[in-house]
Short mmCIF file of C-alpha atoms in Angstrom, two decimals:
data_model
loop_
_atom_site.label_atom_id
_atom_site.label_comp_id
_atom_site.label_asym_id
_atom_site.label_seq_id
_atom_site.Cartn_x
_atom_site.Cartn_y
_atom_site.Cartn_z
CA MET A 1 113.49 116.79 -76.97
CA THR A 2 113.26 117.49 -73.28
CA GLN A 3 110.88 115.90 -70.83
CA SER A 4 109.95 117.49 -67.55
CA ILE A 5 109.39 115.36 -64.50
CA THR A 6 107.66 116.64 -61.38
CA MET A 7 108.86 115.02 -58.17
CA LEU A 8 106.46 114.99 -55.24
CA ASP A 9 107.61 114.80 -51.63
CA PRO A 10 105.84 112.46 -49.18
CA THR A 11 107.04 114.43 -46.16
CA SER A 12 105.88 117.71 -44.68
CA GLU A 13 108.55 119.61 -46.67
CA LYS A 14 109.17 121.84 -43.69
CA THR A 15 112.06 122.67 -41.44
CA ASN A 16 111.36 124.39 -38.19
CA ALA A 17 113.22 127.10 -36.36
CA MET A 18 113.73 126.18 -32.69
CA ARG A 19 111.93 128.42 -30.26
CA SER A 20 112.53 128.58 -26.52
CA ARG A 21 110.07 127.66 -23.85
CA LYS A 22 108.56 130.39 -21.66
CA ALA A 23 111.30 131.75 -19.43
CA PRO A 24 111.06 130.57 -15.81
CA PRO A 25 110.71 133.07 -12.95
CA ALA A 26 113.75 134.29 -10.99
CA SER A 27 112.33 132.88 -7.78
CA LEU A 28 109.45 130.65 -6.72
CA ASP A 29 108.57 132.90 -3.77
CA GLY A 30 104.81 133.33 -3.58
CA LEU A 31 104.27 131.26 -6.74
CA THR A 32 102.37 128.00 -7.18
CA VAL A 33 103.94 124.98 -8.86
CA GLY A 34 101.50 122.75 -10.75
CA LEU A 35 102.37 119.05 -10.60
CA LEU A 36 100.83 117.33 -13.61
CA ASP A 37 100.51 113.54 -13.45
CA ILE A 38 100.38 112.06 -16.95
CA SER A 39 98.83 108.88 -15.43
CA LYS A 40 101.56 106.38 -16.10
CA ASP A 41 102.00 103.81 -13.36
CA GLN A 42 104.26 105.01 -10.53
CA GLY A 43 104.06 108.68 -11.59
CA ASP A 44 101.71 109.41 -8.68
CA HIS A 45 104.28 108.11 -6.17
CA PHE A 46 106.99 110.15 -7.85
CA LEU A 47 104.87 113.31 -7.65
CA ASP A 48 103.88 112.55 -4.04
CA ARG A 49 107.55 112.80 -3.17
CA LEU A 50 108.11 115.97 -5.22
CA GLU A 51 105.13 117.51 -3.41
CA VAL A 52 106.79 116.74 -0.05
CA LEU A 53 110.14 118.16 -1.22
CA PHE A 54 108.52 121.37 -2.48
CA GLY A 55 106.57 121.61 0.80
CA GLU A 56 109.77 121.34 2.83
CA ARG A 57 111.04 124.41 1.00
CA GLY A 58 107.83 126.31 1.63
CA ILE A 59 106.81 126.23 -2.03
CA LYS A 60 103.10 125.87 -2.73
CA VAL A 61 102.04 123.10 -5.10
CA GLU A 62 98.79 122.01 -6.70
CA ARG A 63 98.17 118.59 -8.20
CA PHE A 64 96.63 117.91 -11.62
CA ALA A 65 96.25 114.78 -13.73
CA LYS A 66 95.70 113.89 -17.37
CA PRO A 67 93.12 111.08 -17.64
CA THR A 68 95.56 109.02 -19.74
CA TYR A 69 99.13 109.24 -20.93
CA ALA A 70 97.94 107.89 -24.31
CA LYS A 71 96.29 111.17 -25.29
CA LYS A 72 97.12 114.83 -24.94
CA ALA A 73 95.81 116.71 -21.92
CA PRO A 74 92.19 117.83 -22.31
CA ASP A 75 91.59 121.57 -22.57
CA ASP A 76 90.04 121.79 -19.09
CA VAL A 77 93.26 120.42 -17.54
CA THR A 78 95.53 122.93 -19.30
CA ALA A 79 93.04 125.72 -18.54
CA SER A 80 93.07 124.82 -14.83
CA LEU A 81 96.86 124.79 -14.83
CA ALA A 82 96.88 128.26 -16.36
CA GLU A 83 94.34 129.56 -13.85
CA ARG A 84 95.89 128.14 -10.71
CA CYS A 85 99.65 127.84 -11.27
CA ASP A 86 102.68 129.82 -12.33
CA VAL A 87 105.00 127.00 -13.40
CA VAL A 88 104.42 123.34 -14.27
CA VAL A 89 106.28 120.09 -13.59
CA GLU A 90 104.98 117.16 -15.67
CA ALA A 91 105.80 113.51 -14.83
CA LEU A 92 106.56 110.72 -15.45
CA ALA A 93 107.09 109.35 -18.97
CA ASP A 94 108.86 106.01 -19.02
CA MET B 1 95.76 108.33 -57.24
CA LEU B 2 93.82 111.59 -57.02
CA GLN B 3 91.44 110.21 -59.63
CA GLY B 4 90.31 107.78 -56.92
CA THR B 5 88.58 110.57 -55.02
CA ARG B 6 86.43 113.63 -55.67
CA ARG B 7 88.10 115.49 -52.83
CA ALA B 8 90.38 118.45 -53.56
CA PRO B 9 94.14 117.78 -53.34
CA ASP B 10 94.66 120.62 -50.91
CA GLU B 11 91.86 119.61 -48.53
CA ILE B 12 93.27 119.14 -45.04
CA LEU B 13 92.39 115.73 -43.60
CA GLY B 14 93.86 116.15 -40.13
CA MET B 15 97.03 115.52 -38.16
CA ILE B 16 99.33 112.53 -38.49
CA PRO B 17 100.98 111.22 -35.33
CA PRO B 18 103.33 111.16 -33.60
CA SER B 19 104.39 114.68 -34.66
CA GLY B 20 100.89 115.97 -35.42
CA GLU B 21 101.86 117.02 -38.97
CA VAL B 22 99.02 118.23 -41.20
CA CYS B 23 98.00 115.79 -43.92
CA THR B 24 96.29 116.90 -47.13
CA VAL B 25 94.55 114.70 -49.68
CA GLU B 26 97.61 115.19 -51.92
CA LYS B 27 100.06 114.05 -49.22
CA ALA B 28 97.87 111.02 -48.52
CA ALA B 29 97.86 110.27 -52.27
CA ILE B 30 101.65 110.52 -52.57
CA ASN B 31 102.09 108.05 -49.71
CA ALA B 32 99.41 105.76 -51.16
CA VAL B 33 101.34 105.69 -54.47
CA MET B 34 104.52 104.80 -52.58
CA ALA B 35 102.65 102.03 -50.75
CA GLY B 36 101.58 100.53 -54.08
CA CYS B 37 97.87 101.38 -53.94
CA MET B 38 95.75 101.66 -57.07
CA PRO B 39 93.46 104.72 -57.37
CA GLU B 40 90.39 102.57 -56.69
CA TYR B 41 91.77 101.72 -53.23
CA PHE B 42 92.10 105.39 -52.32
CA PRO B 43 88.57 105.84 -50.86
CA VAL B 44 89.41 102.96 -48.49
CA VAL B 45 92.69 104.64 -47.53
CA LEU B 46 90.90 107.94 -46.86
CA ALA B 47 88.19 106.28 -44.77
CA ALA B 48 90.81 104.38 -42.76
CA LEU B 49 92.73 107.59 -42.26
CA ASP B 50 89.62 109.39 -41.05
CA ALA B 51 88.86 106.54 -38.63
CA ALA B 52 92.42 106.51 -37.32
CA MET B 53 92.27 110.26 -36.68
CA ASP B 54 89.24 109.86 -34.40
CA PRO B 55 90.39 110.75 -30.86
CA ASP B 56 88.86 107.47 -29.60
CA PHE B 57 91.47 105.58 -31.62
CA ALA B 58 94.39 107.29 -29.79
CA TRP B 59 96.61 106.98 -32.88
CA GLN B 60 99.19 109.20 -31.20
CA GLY B 61 99.54 106.77 -28.31
CA LEU B 62 99.66 103.76 -30.64
CA MET B 63 102.44 105.26 -32.74
CA SER B 64 104.69 106.18 -29.82
CA THR B 65 104.11 103.35 -27.33
CA THR B 66 106.90 101.08 -26.13
CA MET B 67 104.47 98.19 -26.75
CA GLY B 68 105.00 98.80 -30.46
CA ALA B 69 101.51 99.09 -31.91
CA GLY B 70 100.37 99.22 -35.54
CA VAL B 71 97.09 99.79 -37.36
CA CYS B 72 94.93 96.88 -38.52
CA VAL B 73 92.35 97.85 -41.17
CA ILE B 74 89.34 95.56 -41.65
CA VAL B 75 87.22 96.19 -44.75
CA ASN B 76 83.52 95.33 -45.10
CA GLY B 77 80.95 95.69 -47.84
CA PRO B 78 80.80 95.65 -51.64
CA ILE B 79 84.02 97.61 -52.12
CA ALA B 80 86.06 94.62 -50.91
CA ARG B 81 84.92 92.54 -53.87
CA ARG B 82 85.08 95.51 -56.26
CA ILE B 83 88.76 96.19 -55.63
CA GLY B 84 89.67 92.51 -55.40
CA MET B 85 90.48 92.11 -51.72
CA ASN B 86 91.24 88.76 -50.10
CA TRP B 87 89.27 87.33 -47.16
CA GLN B 88 90.17 83.71 -47.83
CA HIS B 89 93.47 81.81 -47.96
CA GLY B 90 96.20 83.83 -46.32
CA ALA B 91 94.06 86.96 -46.00
CA LEU B 92 96.24 88.28 -43.19
CA GLY B 93 99.43 87.56 -45.13
CA HIS B 94 100.99 88.38 -48.48
CA GLY B 95 99.84 87.99 -52.06
CA ASN B 96 96.97 90.42 -52.55
CA ARG B 97 97.60 93.99 -53.62
CA PRO B 98 94.85 95.93 -51.78
CA ASN B 99 95.38 93.86 -48.63
CA ALA B 100 99.11 94.58 -48.80
CA THR B 101 98.97 98.29 -49.57
CA ILE B 102 96.00 100.00 -47.85
CA ALA B 103 97.30 99.84 -44.28
CA ARG B 104 100.83 100.28 -45.64
CA ALA B 105 99.77 103.70 -46.98
CA LEU B 106 98.75 104.77 -43.46
CA GLN B 107 102.01 103.53 -42.03
CA LEU B 108 104.02 105.45 -44.66
CA MET B 109 102.14 108.62 -43.68
CA VAL B 110 103.06 107.95 -40.07
CA ILE B 111 106.72 107.63 -41.08
CA ASN B 112 106.98 110.35 -43.74
CA LEU B 113 104.66 112.95 -42.23
CA GLY B 114 104.44 111.87 -38.60
CA GLY B 115 108.14 111.19 -38.14
CA ALA B 116 107.62 107.79 -36.51
CA VAL B 117 111.21 106.65 -36.63
CA PRO B 118 112.09 103.77 -34.29
CA GLY B 119 114.28 105.11 -31.51
CA GLY B 120 113.01 108.62 -32.30
CA MET B 121 109.34 109.30 -31.59
CA ASP B 122 108.42 105.65 -32.17
CA ARG B 123 109.49 104.11 -28.85
CA SER B 124 108.68 100.46 -29.70
CA THR B 125 110.66 98.05 -27.57
CA HIS B 126 110.44 95.33 -30.23
CA GLY B 127 107.86 96.42 -32.80
CA HIS B 128 106.26 93.65 -34.88
CA PRO B 129 105.79 92.70 -38.54
CA GLY B 130 102.27 94.18 -38.50
CA LYS B 131 103.74 97.64 -38.18
CA PHE B 132 104.30 97.41 -41.94
CA GLY B 133 100.51 97.43 -42.13
CA LEU B 134 97.77 94.80 -41.77
CA CYS B 135 94.63 95.01 -43.89
CA PHE B 136 92.11 92.36 -44.90
CA ALA B 137 88.46 92.02 -45.84
CA GLU B 138 85.90 90.15 -43.78
CA ASP B 139 84.31 87.01 -45.19
CA GLU B 140 80.70 88.04 -45.79
CA THR B 141 79.74 85.07 -47.96
CA ASP B 142 77.57 83.43 -45.27
CA ASP B 143 74.40 85.38 -44.44
CA ALA B 144 74.26 83.70 -41.02
CA TRP B 145 77.30 85.74 -39.98
CA GLN B 146 76.65 89.41 -39.22
CA PRO B 147 79.54 91.43 -40.72
CA LEU B 148 81.69 93.45 -38.35
CA ALA B 149 80.61 96.79 -39.85
CA GLN B 150 76.92 95.97 -39.36
CA SER B 151 77.60 94.97 -35.75
CA ARG B 152 79.06 98.44 -35.35
CA GLY B 153 76.12 100.35 -36.80
CA ILE B 154 76.79 100.49 -40.56
CA GLU B 155 73.78 99.76 -42.78
CA PRO B 156 73.81 96.54 -44.82
CA GLY B 157 74.99 97.11 -48.38
CA LYS B 158 77.34 99.95 -47.39
CA SER B 159 81.12 99.64 -47.39
CA ALA B 160 83.12 100.50 -44.29
CA VAL B 161 86.50 100.22 -42.63
CA THR B 162 87.24 99.44 -39.01
CA VAL B 163 90.63 100.37 -37.59
CA PHE B 164 92.02 98.38 -34.68
CA GLY B 165 95.26 99.22 -32.85
CA PHE B 166 97.33 96.06 -32.52
CA CYS B 167 100.59 94.62 -31.32
CA GLY B 168 100.95 91.49 -33.45
CA THR B 169 99.01 88.35 -34.21
CA SER B 170 99.15 84.82 -32.91
CA ILE B 171 97.59 81.71 -34.32
CA ASN B 172 95.73 79.23 -32.15
CA ASN B 173 94.95 75.68 -33.08
CA THR B 174 92.69 73.12 -31.51
CA GLU B 175 91.66 70.08 -33.48
CA THR B 176 89.75 68.36 -30.72
CA ALA B 177 86.83 70.75 -30.13
CA ARG B 178 83.79 69.24 -31.80
CA ASP B 179 80.93 71.38 -30.54
CA ALA B 180 80.23 75.04 -29.83
CA ASP B 181 80.72 74.79 -26.07
CA GLY B 182 83.98 72.89 -26.44
CA LEU B 183 85.28 75.35 -29.00
CA THR B 184 84.33 78.28 -26.77
CA GLY B 185 86.26 76.71 -23.90
CA SER B 186 89.26 76.18 -26.13
CA LEU B 187 89.23 79.68 -27.61
CA SER B 188 88.73 81.17 -24.14
CA MET B 189 91.91 79.48 -22.93
CA CYS B 190 93.82 81.00 -25.85
CA LEU B 191 92.33 84.44 -25.22
CA ASN B 192 93.17 84.21 -21.55
CA ALA B 193 96.82 83.59 -22.37
CA PHE B 194 97.17 86.65 -24.55
CA PHE B 195 99.13 89.65 -23.25
CA HIS B 196 99.73 87.66 -20.09
CA PRO B 197 97.76 84.84 -18.47
CA GLN B 198 97.64 86.82 -15.23
CA HIS B 199 96.14 89.89 -16.84
CA ALA B 200 92.44 90.34 -16.06
CA GLY B 201 89.96 93.06 -15.27
CA GLY B 202 89.59 94.60 -18.73
CA GLY B 203 91.58 97.44 -20.22
CA LEU B 204 93.02 95.46 -23.14
CA ALA B 205 91.57 94.78 -26.57
CA ALA B 206 91.69 91.67 -28.75
CA GLY B 207 90.49 90.74 -32.20
CA LEU B 208 89.57 87.13 -32.85
CA VAL B 209 89.60 85.99 -36.49
CA LEU B 210 87.56 82.83 -36.97
CA SER B 211 88.38 80.49 -39.84
CA GLY B 212 85.71 78.77 -41.93
CA GLU B 213 85.88 75.52 -40.00
CA TYR B 214 85.53 77.18 -36.60
CA TRP B 215 82.64 79.30 -37.82
CA GLY B 216 81.09 76.11 -39.22
CA ILE B 217 81.05 74.52 -35.75
CA TYR B 218 79.22 77.54 -34.34
CA ARG B 219 76.87 77.91 -37.32
CA ASP B 220 75.85 74.26 -37.18
CA ALA B 221 74.99 74.74 -33.49
CA GLY B 222 72.81 77.73 -34.38
CA TRP B 223 75.12 80.29 -32.79
CA ASP B 224 75.48 83.79 -34.24
CA ARG B 225 77.98 86.61 -33.68
CA ALA B 226 76.21 87.90 -30.56
CA ARG B 227 76.03 84.49 -28.92
CA ILE B 228 79.67 83.65 -29.66
CA HIS B 229 80.74 87.05 -28.33
CA ALA B 230 78.74 86.63 -25.12
CA ALA B 231 80.00 83.07 -24.61
CA LEU B 232 83.65 84.10 -25.04
CA LEU B 233 83.25 87.00 -22.62
CA GLU B 234 81.78 84.56 -20.11
CA GLY B 235 84.36 81.88 -20.88
CA THR B 236 87.28 84.20 -20.21
CA HIS B 237 86.16 85.03 -16.67
CA ARG B 238 88.51 83.60 -14.05
CA THR B 239 88.82 83.51 -10.30
CA GLN B 240 91.18 85.60 -8.23
CA ALA B 241 93.16 82.51 -7.29
CA GLU B 242 93.67 81.50 -10.92
CA ILE B 243 95.23 84.77 -11.96
CA GLU B 244 97.09 85.86 -8.87
CA SER B 245 99.58 83.13 -8.19
CA GLY B 246 102.86 84.97 -7.76
CA VAL B 247 101.65 88.47 -8.65
CA THR B 248 102.81 91.43 -6.62
CA ARG B 249 99.94 93.85 -7.25
CA SER B 250 96.58 92.38 -6.29
CA SER B 251 93.59 93.52 -8.33
CA GLY B 252 91.13 93.03 -5.48
CA GLY B 253 89.02 90.26 -4.08
CA ALA B 254 86.40 89.57 -6.76
CA SER B 255 85.66 85.91 -7.25
CA SER B 256 84.96 86.12 -10.98
CA ILE B 257 87.07 88.55 -12.97
CA PRO B 258 86.50 89.28 -16.66
CA LYS B 259 89.46 89.28 -19.04
CA PHE B 260 87.72 91.75 -21.36
CA ASP B 261 85.29 94.62 -21.29
CA PRO B 262 82.56 93.73 -23.83
CA GLY B 263 83.55 96.32 -26.44
CA ASP B 264 87.17 95.22 -26.38
CA LEU B 265 86.66 91.77 -27.90
CA VAL B 266 86.18 92.12 -31.65
CA LEU B 267 85.11 89.09 -33.71
CA VAL B 268 85.91 88.85 -37.43
CA ARG B 269 85.50 86.12 -40.03
CA ALA B 270 88.36 85.51 -42.47
CA GLY B 271 90.53 82.70 -43.72
CA SER B 272 90.02 79.63 -45.83
CA ASN B 273 87.61 76.79 -45.14
CA ALA B 274 90.32 74.27 -44.31
CA GLY B 275 92.17 74.55 -41.02
CA LEU B 276 91.01 74.50 -37.43
CA PHE B 277 92.59 77.82 -36.57
CA SER B 278 91.81 81.17 -35.14
CA THR B 279 94.09 84.17 -35.13
CA ILE B 280 94.17 86.49 -32.16
CA ILE B 281 94.98 90.06 -33.07
CA HIS B 282 96.68 91.45 -29.99
CA GLY B 283 95.20 94.84 -29.22
CA TRP B 284 96.66 97.58 -27.07
CA GLY B 285 95.35 99.32 -23.96
CA SER B 286 91.64 99.87 -24.56
CA GLY B 287 88.68 101.93 -23.42
CA PRO B 288 88.60 105.71 -22.97
CA SER B 289 92.19 105.77 -21.68
CA GLY B 290 93.54 103.67 -24.57
CA SER B 291 92.63 102.85 -28.16
CA GLN B 292 89.08 101.96 -29.17
CA PRO B 293 88.21 100.44 -32.56
CA VAL B 294 86.65 103.02 -34.90
CA THR B 295 84.42 102.29 -37.91
CA ARG B 296 83.80 104.64 -40.85
CA GLU B 297 81.64 104.27 -43.90
CA ILE B 298 83.62 104.42 -47.14
CA VAL B 299 82.38 107.29 -49.27
CA PRO B 300 83.34 106.97 -52.95
CA MET C 1 103.97 120.47 -23.36
CA LEU C 2 103.18 122.81 -26.25
CA ASP C 3 99.68 123.47 -24.93
CA ILE C 4 101.01 124.39 -21.50
CA ASP C 5 103.66 126.67 -22.97
CA ARG C 6 101.03 128.39 -25.12
CA LYS C 7 99.13 129.22 -21.93
CA GLY C 8 102.21 131.17 -20.86
CA LEU C 9 103.46 128.71 -18.27
CA PRO C 10 107.14 127.80 -17.95
CA ALA C 11 107.23 124.00 -17.73
CA VAL C 12 109.54 121.05 -17.41
CA ALA C 13 108.68 117.44 -18.14
CA LEU C 14 110.29 114.40 -16.57
CA PHE C 15 111.16 111.28 -18.52
CA SER C 16 113.05 108.09 -17.97
CA GLU C 17 116.53 108.49 -19.43
CA GLU C 18 115.64 105.82 -22.01
CA PHE C 19 113.37 108.41 -23.70
CA GLU C 20 115.99 111.06 -24.37
CA SER C 21 116.28 110.32 -28.11
CA GLY C 22 112.47 110.49 -28.42
CA VAL C 23 112.36 113.87 -26.70
CA GLU C 24 115.10 115.15 -29.03
CA ALA C 25 113.15 113.96 -32.08
CA TRP C 26 109.98 115.59 -30.72
CA ARG C 27 111.83 118.89 -30.13
CA ASP C 28 113.12 118.91 -33.72
CA VAL C 29 109.73 118.20 -35.27
CA HIS C 30 107.89 120.77 -33.18
CA GLY C 31 110.65 123.38 -33.24
CA PHE C 32 110.20 123.77 -29.53
CA ASP C 33 113.00 123.53 -27.00
CA ALA C 34 110.93 121.82 -24.32
CA GLY C 35 112.29 121.60 -20.80
CA ALA C 36 113.20 118.00 -19.95
CA ILE C 37 114.78 116.20 -17.03
CA TYR C 38 115.82 112.56 -17.21
CA VAL C 39 115.31 110.14 -14.36
CA ARG C 40 117.30 106.94 -14.05
CA HIS C 41 115.64 103.95 -15.76
CA PRO C 42 113.73 101.77 -14.83
CA ILE C 43 110.69 103.13 -12.99
CA GLN C 44 107.94 100.51 -13.37
CA PRO C 45 109.44 97.66 -11.27
CA LEU C 46 110.42 99.90 -8.34
CA THR C 47 108.87 99.90 -4.87
CA VAL C 48 107.25 103.13 -3.68
CA ASP C 49 110.30 103.93 -1.55
CA GLU C 50 112.56 103.43 -4.55
CA VAL C 51 110.37 105.74 -6.65
CA HIS C 52 110.65 108.35 -3.90
CA ALA C 53 114.44 107.96 -3.99
CA ARG C 54 114.39 108.63 -7.75
CA ALA C 55 112.51 111.88 -7.03
CA ASP C 56 115.08 112.85 -4.38
CA GLU C 57 117.87 112.32 -6.93
CA ILE C 58 116.56 114.85 -9.42
CA PHE C 59 114.77 117.40 -7.21
CA ASP C 60 117.60 119.96 -7.44
CA GLN C 61 117.41 119.72 -11.22
CA VAL C 62 113.66 120.37 -11.07
CA ILE C 63 114.18 123.52 -9.01
CA ALA C 64 116.91 124.66 -11.41
CA ALA C 65 114.66 124.05 -14.43
CA ILE C 66 111.76 126.13 -13.12
CA THR C 67 113.76 129.10 -11.88
CA ALA C 68 115.84 131.47 -14.00
CA PRO C 69 119.61 131.01 -13.64
#
């Protein structure tokens, strides 16, 4: 006599292929860098300095902020990034 | 386990943090079995899951924070008695199956589906025992006490869960307070010490679990939930000078600073009738930028 | 990070170096090779000038991460 047992898996039962991020541009000439503050303490000071450093190299930046690091960025923030920038630098998770 | 619900096994319930993996009724059931739940607990598990997935709860943040948060599930209404939950001796501890397994089921989903592995996406500095799951029922045996679910808009006679993001518990003991004002002063001192005595200005949540004897002092003085809540909010106000000795970042010049925003102090009744104790459930960052308690009716 | 990438924007995120294992776990789960740069830990106790110095330390890496090699 044989008995069949069905085993159920508590996990997602998936493995993912790794995909690359969007390829960066060859040069930042004429492009706008979006600086996204995730709203952790000190991140604003960190981005203030990055803004100065980009400025010294003649690279245009725009500042954005998530309301809280505890939740993902609202759609209006990501939409604004897409409308106004070409690349994004997000900081600072610690 | 699936006999505990009328919902289809392949119904998608939402995303489990921190990875955001999709959870179906069947996946929730598998994890509930592993947690040790009985089928009759499953509607409570599903309601708690639905509450935890509310964006206001910020489950993602709770499950990845360095502060090491877990989910506390508080059950109200007739279902607590029906499935044999404990709100008396040791309600926050071991020894009762639904208490021990309902929040555990959520935590197993977070591990098995959400990938919350310490040192991986779970960034807890220390973590705490409550990350295994904390669930208890509220003591609703005294009509003078308004149950938590009713204070949060659920109709009397209905069952509900409230989820509360938390970072551990601590017990407080005063055996000298004899009246409502004295007890409020005593409890306020304990609440002011939590997280850090110098923290003020809101932004953090706390649960306060009142034992039978403490509730008795308030009840005999004619105080109800609303009055105790208001008195504790008032009692935890402090002056700038009291909180700023030695701090490097001043919070401003206000003369009376609240410890809590009103919605961030959650009062619950549980525990036996012997013991002058309260338990503070340490919340996490609160308000719109943190985790807010969420209540859901339990639908059979 | 996924949402920003889906909008077609190349992006890099900055973390304290203590979060590297978390970022790796996140990458595996999401199957997404997110751009990441690690800043020396700690950040929270630093003065503003010290935070600025941390930014100076990694600025060349930021430029390299948002331009094609």
